[in-house]
CSV table of C-alpha atoms in Angstrom, one decimal:
chain,number,residue,atom,x,y,z
A,24,SER,CA,10.2,-0.8,9.4
A,25,GLN,CA,7.2,-3.1,8.8
A,26,GLN,CA,4.7,-3.4,11.5
A,27,GLY,CA,2.7,-6.3,10.2
A,28,GLU,CA,3.8,-9.8,9.8
A,29,GLU,CA,1.8,-12.1,7.5
A,30,ASP,CA,1.6,-15.8,8.1
A,31,PRO,CA,2.1,-17.9,6.1
A,32,GLN,CA,4.6,-16.3,3.7
A,33,ALA,CA,3.3,-18.5,0.9
A,34,LEU,CA,0.3,-20.7,0.4
A,35,SER,CA,-0.6,-23.2,-2.3
A,36,ILE,CA,-4.1,-24.5,-2.6
A,37,GLN,CA,-6.4,-26.1,-5.2
A,38,GLU,CA,-9.2,-24.2,-6.9
A,39,GLY,CA,-12.4,-24.4,-4.8
A,40,GLU,CA,-10.5,-24.6,-1.4
A,41,ASN,CA,-10.5,-21.9,1.2
A,42,ALA,CA,-7.4,-19.8,1.8
A,43,THR,CA,-6.7,-18.3,5.2
A,44,MET,CA,-3.9,-15.9,6.0
A,45,ASN,CA,-3.1,-14.1,9.2
A,46,CYS,CA,-1.6,-10.7,10.1
A,47,SER,CA,-0.1,-9.5,13.3
A,48,TYR,CA,0.8,-6.0,14.2
A,49,LYS,CA,2.5,-4.2,17.1
A,50,THR,CA,1.1,-0.7,17.8
A,51,SER,CA,-2.3,0.9,18.2
A,52,ILE,CA,-4.4,1.2,15.2
A,53,ASN,CA,-7.8,2.4,14.3
A,54,ASN,CA,-8.2,0.6,11.0
A,55,LEU,CA,-6.7,-2.4,9.2
A,56,GLN,CA,-6.9,-2.9,5.5
A,57,TRP,CA,-6.2,-5.8,3.2
A,58,TYR,CA,-4.8,-5.4,-0.3
A,59,ARG,CA,-4.1,-7.7,-3.3
A,60,GLN,CA,-1.2,-7.3,-5.7
A,61,ASN,CA,-0.9,-9.2,-8.9
A,62,SER,CA,2.6,-9.7,-10.4
A,63,GLY,CA,4.3,-6.6,-8.9
A,64,ARG,CA,1.6,-4.3,-10.1
A,65,GLY,CA,-0.4,-1.7,-8.1
A,66,LEU,CA,-2.3,-2.7,-5.0
A,67,VAL,CA,-6.0,-3.3,-5.1
A,68,HIS,CA,-8.0,-2.4,-2.0
A,69,LEU,CA,-10.0,-5.4,-0.8
A,70,ILE,CA,-11.5,-4.6,2.6
A,71,LEU,CA,-11.2,-2.2,5.5
A,72,ILE,CA,-12.0,-3.1,9.1
A,73,ARG,CA,-12.2,-0.5,11.9
A,74,SER,CA,-10.8,-1.1,15.3
A,75,ASN,CA,-14.2,-1.3,16.8
A,76,GLU,CA,-15.3,-4.0,14.4
A,77,ARG,CA,-14.7,-7.7,14.9
A,78,GLU,CA,-15.7,-9.2,11.5
A,79,LYS,CA,-16.5,-7.9,8.1
A,80,HIS,CA,-17.6,-9.6,4.8
A,81,SER,CA,-17.3,-8.7,1.2
A,82,GLY,CA,-18.3,-11.3,-1.4
A,83,ARG,CA,-16.0,-14.3,-0.9
A,84,LEU,CA,-13.8,-12.4,1.6
A,85,ARG,CA,-14.1,-12.5,5.4
A,86,VAL,CA,-11.9,-10.5,7.6
A,87,THR,CA,-11.6,-10.7,11.4
A,88,LEU,CA,-9.9,-8.4,13.8
A,89,ASP,CA,-8.8,-9.1,17.3
A,90,THR,CA,-7.4,-5.9,18.8
A,91,SER,CA,-6.5,-7.6,22.1
A,92,LYS,CA,-4.2,-10.0,20.2
A,93,LYS,CA,-3.2,-7.4,17.7
A,94,SER,CA,-4.1,-9.8,14.9
A,95,SER,CA,-6.3,-10.1,11.8
A,96,SER,CA,-7.2,-12.8,9.4
A,97,LEU,CA,-8.3,-12.9,5.8
A,98,LEU,CA,-10.3,-15.8,4.5
A,99,ILE,CA,-11.0,-16.3,0.8
A,100,THR,CA,-13.7,-18.9,0.3
A,101,ALA,CA,-14.1,-21.1,-2.8
A,102,SER,CA,-10.8,-19.8,-4.3
A,103,ARG,CA,-10.3,-19.4,-8.0
A,104,ALA,CA,-7.2,-19.4,-10.2
A,105,ALA,CA,-7.7,-15.6,-10.5
A,106,ASP,CA,-7.2,-15.2,-6.8
A,107,THR,CA,-3.5,-16.0,-7.3
A,108,ALA,CA,-1.7,-13.0,-6.0
A,109,SER,CA,0.1,-11.5,-3.1
A,110,TYR,CA,-2.0,-10.3,-0.2
A,111,PHE,CA,-0.9,-7.6,2.2
A,112,CYS,CA,-2.4,-6.3,5.4
A,113,ALA,CA,-1.8,-2.7,6.3
A,114,THR,CA,-2.5,-0.9,9.5
A,115,GLY,CA,-3.4,2.8,9.8
A,116,PHE,CA,-4.0,5.4,12.5
A,117,LYS,CA,-6.2,8.2,11.3
A,118,ALA,CA,-4.7,10.9,13.6
A,119,ALA,CA,-1.3,10.2,11.9
A,120,GLY,CA,-2.8,10.9,8.5
A,121,ASN,CA,-3.6,7.2,8.2
A,122,LYS,CA,-0.2,6.4,6.7
A,123,LEU,CA,-0.3,2.7,6.1
A,124,THR,CA,2.3,0.3,7.5
A,125,PHE,CA,2.4,-2.9,5.5
A,126,GLY,CA,3.5,-6.4,6.3
A,127,GLY,CA,5.6,-8.6,4.1
A,128,GLY,CA,2.6,-10.2,2.4
A,129,THR,CA,1.4,-13.8,1.8
A,130,ARG,CA,1.9,-15.2,-1.7
A,131,VAL,CA,-1.1,-17.3,-2.7
A,132,LEU,CA,-1.1,-19.8,-5.6
A,133,VAL,CA,-4.4,-21.3,-6.6
A,134,LYS,CA,-3.9,-24.3,-8.8
A,135,PRO,CA,-6.7,-25.1,-11.3
B,19,ASP,CA,-14.1,8.1,-13.0
B,20,ALA,CA,-10.3,7.7,-13.5
B,21,GLY,CA,-8.5,6.1,-10.7
B,22,VAL,CA,-5.0,6.9,-9.5
B,23,THR,CA,-2.6,7.4,-12.4
B,24,GLN,CA,1.2,7.3,-12.4
B,25,SER,CA,3.8,8.1,-14.9
B,26,PRO,CA,6.1,6.9,-16.3
B,27,THR,CA,5.4,3.1,-16.1
B,28,HIS,CA,9.0,2.1,-16.2
B,29,LEU,CA,12.2,4.1,-15.9
B,30,ILE,CA,15.9,3.2,-16.1
B,31,LYS,CA,18.4,5.6,-14.6
B,32,THR,CA,22.1,5.5,-13.8
B,33,ARG,CA,23.5,5.8,-10.3
B,34,GLY,CA,24.0,9.4,-9.3
B,35,GLN,CA,21.2,10.7,-11.5
B,36,GLN,CA,18.0,12.3,-10.4
B,37,VAL,CA,14.4,11.2,-11.2
B,38,THR,CA,10.9,12.6,-11.0
B,39,LEU,CA,7.8,10.4,-10.7
B,40,ARG,CA,4.3,11.8,-11.1
B,41,CYS,CA,0.9,10.9,-9.7
B,42,SER,CA,-2.6,12.1,-10.2
B,43,PRO,CA,-5.0,11.2,-7.5
B,44,LYS,CA,-8.5,9.7,-7.8
B,45,SER,CA,-11.2,12.2,-8.4
B,46,GLY,CA,-12.4,13.8,-5.1
B,47,HIS,CA,-9.2,12.8,-3.2
B,48,ASP,CA,-7.0,15.5,-1.7
B,49,THR,CA,-4.2,13.5,0.0
B,50,VAL,CA,-1.4,11.7,-1.8
B,51,SER,CA,1.0,9.2,-0.2
B,52,TRP,CA,4.1,7.7,-1.7
B,53,TYR,CA,5.4,4.2,-1.0
B,54,GLN,CA,8.5,2.3,-2.0
B,55,GLN,CA,8.2,-1.5,-2.6
B,56,ALA,CA,11.4,-3.5,-3.0
B,57,LEU,CA,11.2,-6.8,-4.8
B,58,GLY,CA,9.5,-9.4,-2.6
B,59,GLN,CA,8.7,-7.0,0.2
B,60,GLY,CA,5.7,-5.0,1.4
B,61,PRO,CA,5.4,-1.3,0.5
B,62,GLN,CA,7.2,1.2,2.8
B,63,PHE,CA,5.8,4.6,3.5
B,64,ILE,CA,7.9,7.5,2.1
B,65,PHE,CA,5.8,10.6,2.8
B,66,GLN,CA,2.3,12.0,2.5
B,67,TYR,CA,1.1,15.4,1.1
B,68,TYR,CA,-2.0,17.3,2.0
B,69,GLU,CA,-2.8,20.9,1.2
B,70,GLU,CA,0.5,21.1,-0.7
B,71,GLU,CA,2.5,20.4,2.4
B,72,GLU,CA,4.4,17.3,3.6
B,73,ARG,CA,2.3,16.0,6.5
B,74,GLN,CA,4.0,12.8,7.4
B,75,ARG,CA,7.4,11.3,6.5
B,76,GLY,CA,8.7,7.8,6.8
B,77,ASN,CA,12.3,6.7,7.4
B,78,PHE,CA,13.7,7.9,4.1
B,79,PRO,CA,16.7,10.2,3.6
B,80,ASP,CA,16.4,13.8,2.3
B,81,ARG,CA,17.3,12.6,-1.1
B,82,PHE,CA,13.7,11.8,-1.4
B,83,SER,CA,11.5,14.9,-1.7
B,84,GLY,CA,8.1,15.6,-3.0
B,85,HIS,CA,5.6,18.2,-4.0
B,86,GLN,CA,1.9,18.6,-4.3
B,87,PHE,CA,0.2,20.9,-6.7
B,88,PRO,CA,-3.0,22.9,-6.3
B,89,ASN,CA,-4.9,20.3,-8.4
B,90,TYR,CA,-3.7,17.7,-5.8
B,91,SER,CA,-1.4,15.9,-8.2
B,92,SER,CA,2.0,15.1,-6.8
B,93,GLU,CA,5.6,14.5,-7.7
B,94,LEU,CA,8.3,12.3,-6.0
B,95,ASN,CA,11.9,13.4,-6.6
B,96,VAL,CA,14.9,11.2,-5.8
B,97,ASN,CA,18.4,12.7,-6.1
B,98,ALA,CA,21.8,11.0,-6.2
B,99,LEU,CA,20.2,7.7,-7.1
B,100,LEU,CA,21.7,4.6,-5.5
B,101,LEU,CA,21.4,1.0,-6.7
B,102,GLY,CA,19.2,0.3,-3.7
B,103,ASP,CA,16.6,2.8,-4.9
B,104,SER,CA,15.6,0.3,-7.5
B,105,ALA,CA,12.0,-0.5,-6.6
B,106,LEU,CA,8.3,-0.1,-7.5
B,107,TYR,CA,7.2,3.3,-6.4
B,108,LEU,CA,3.5,3.4,-5.6
B,109,CYS,CA,1.3,6.5,-5.2
B,110,ALA,CA,-1.9,6.3,-3.2
B,111,SER,CA,-4.7,8.8,-2.8
B,112,SER,CA,-7.3,9.3,-0.1
B,113,TRP,CA,-9.7,11.8,1.2
B,114,ALA,CA,-8.7,13.7,4.4
B,115,GLY,CA,-12.3,13.8,5.7
B,116,ALA,CA,-13.3,11.9,8.8
B,117,SER,CA,-14.4,8.8,6.9
B,118,GLY,CA,-11.5,8.8,4.4
B,119,LEU,CA,-9.6,5.8,5.5
B,120,GLU,CA,-9.2,3.8,2.3
B,121,GLN,CA,-6.2,4.5,0.2
B,122,TYR,CA,-6.4,3.8,-3.5
B,123,PHE,CA,-3.2,2.9,-5.3
B,124,GLY,CA,-1.9,3.6,-8.7
B,125,PRO,CA,-0.2,1.0,-10.9
B,126,GLY,CA,3.2,2.1,-9.8
B,127,THR,CA,6.4,3.2,-11.5
B,128,ARG,CA,9.1,0.6,-11.8
B,129,LEU,CA,12.5,2.3,-11.3
B,130,THR,CA,15.7,0.5,-12.2
B,131,VAL,CA,19.0,2.1,-11.2
B,132,THR,CA,22.1,0.7,-13.0
């Protein structure tokens, strides 16, 4: 079963615009990670946020985490055509070996 | 520093056959997890190996089995293949230490069952 639900399922934007996607989850976590996947290839780790953190930045990426609402968001600023990919959130709980539970993903298309 | 590697890249098998997929973890990592990703869906956790033992298992039948070797590499075996086993199989490695939360994924093995 998948714990996370990404919203929206698909997103189409123009180059230069910002892209925001949301993730909701159901059970307790101690970390949440965002991954990118291009055309059915392997997953690329983007950013990890711990349950005691509220916001984290990495380059053009900004992730927020609201544990009271069991939700997270990923913002990509000034998007580029190369950002076209599927984005997945995954929740983990270290005591359980940190196995990751993924959502269904958001498919982002950045048009040049 | 080589990342996570997987072999083979693609594989075509017939229903009922058996398959073995291989994974070498990122240097310094001691834990290997396997995931199945059906087309258009997110990855689903199969199992995780640490110290050559299965530590966690997802909701997959016993047809799915694995092994971890002393050098931390791992194999995923699937017996009696079904059409529904067609998927991208992803291996991820991590470090079991307290700060080892990130999992790094390999490029995957695309399995097609006909």
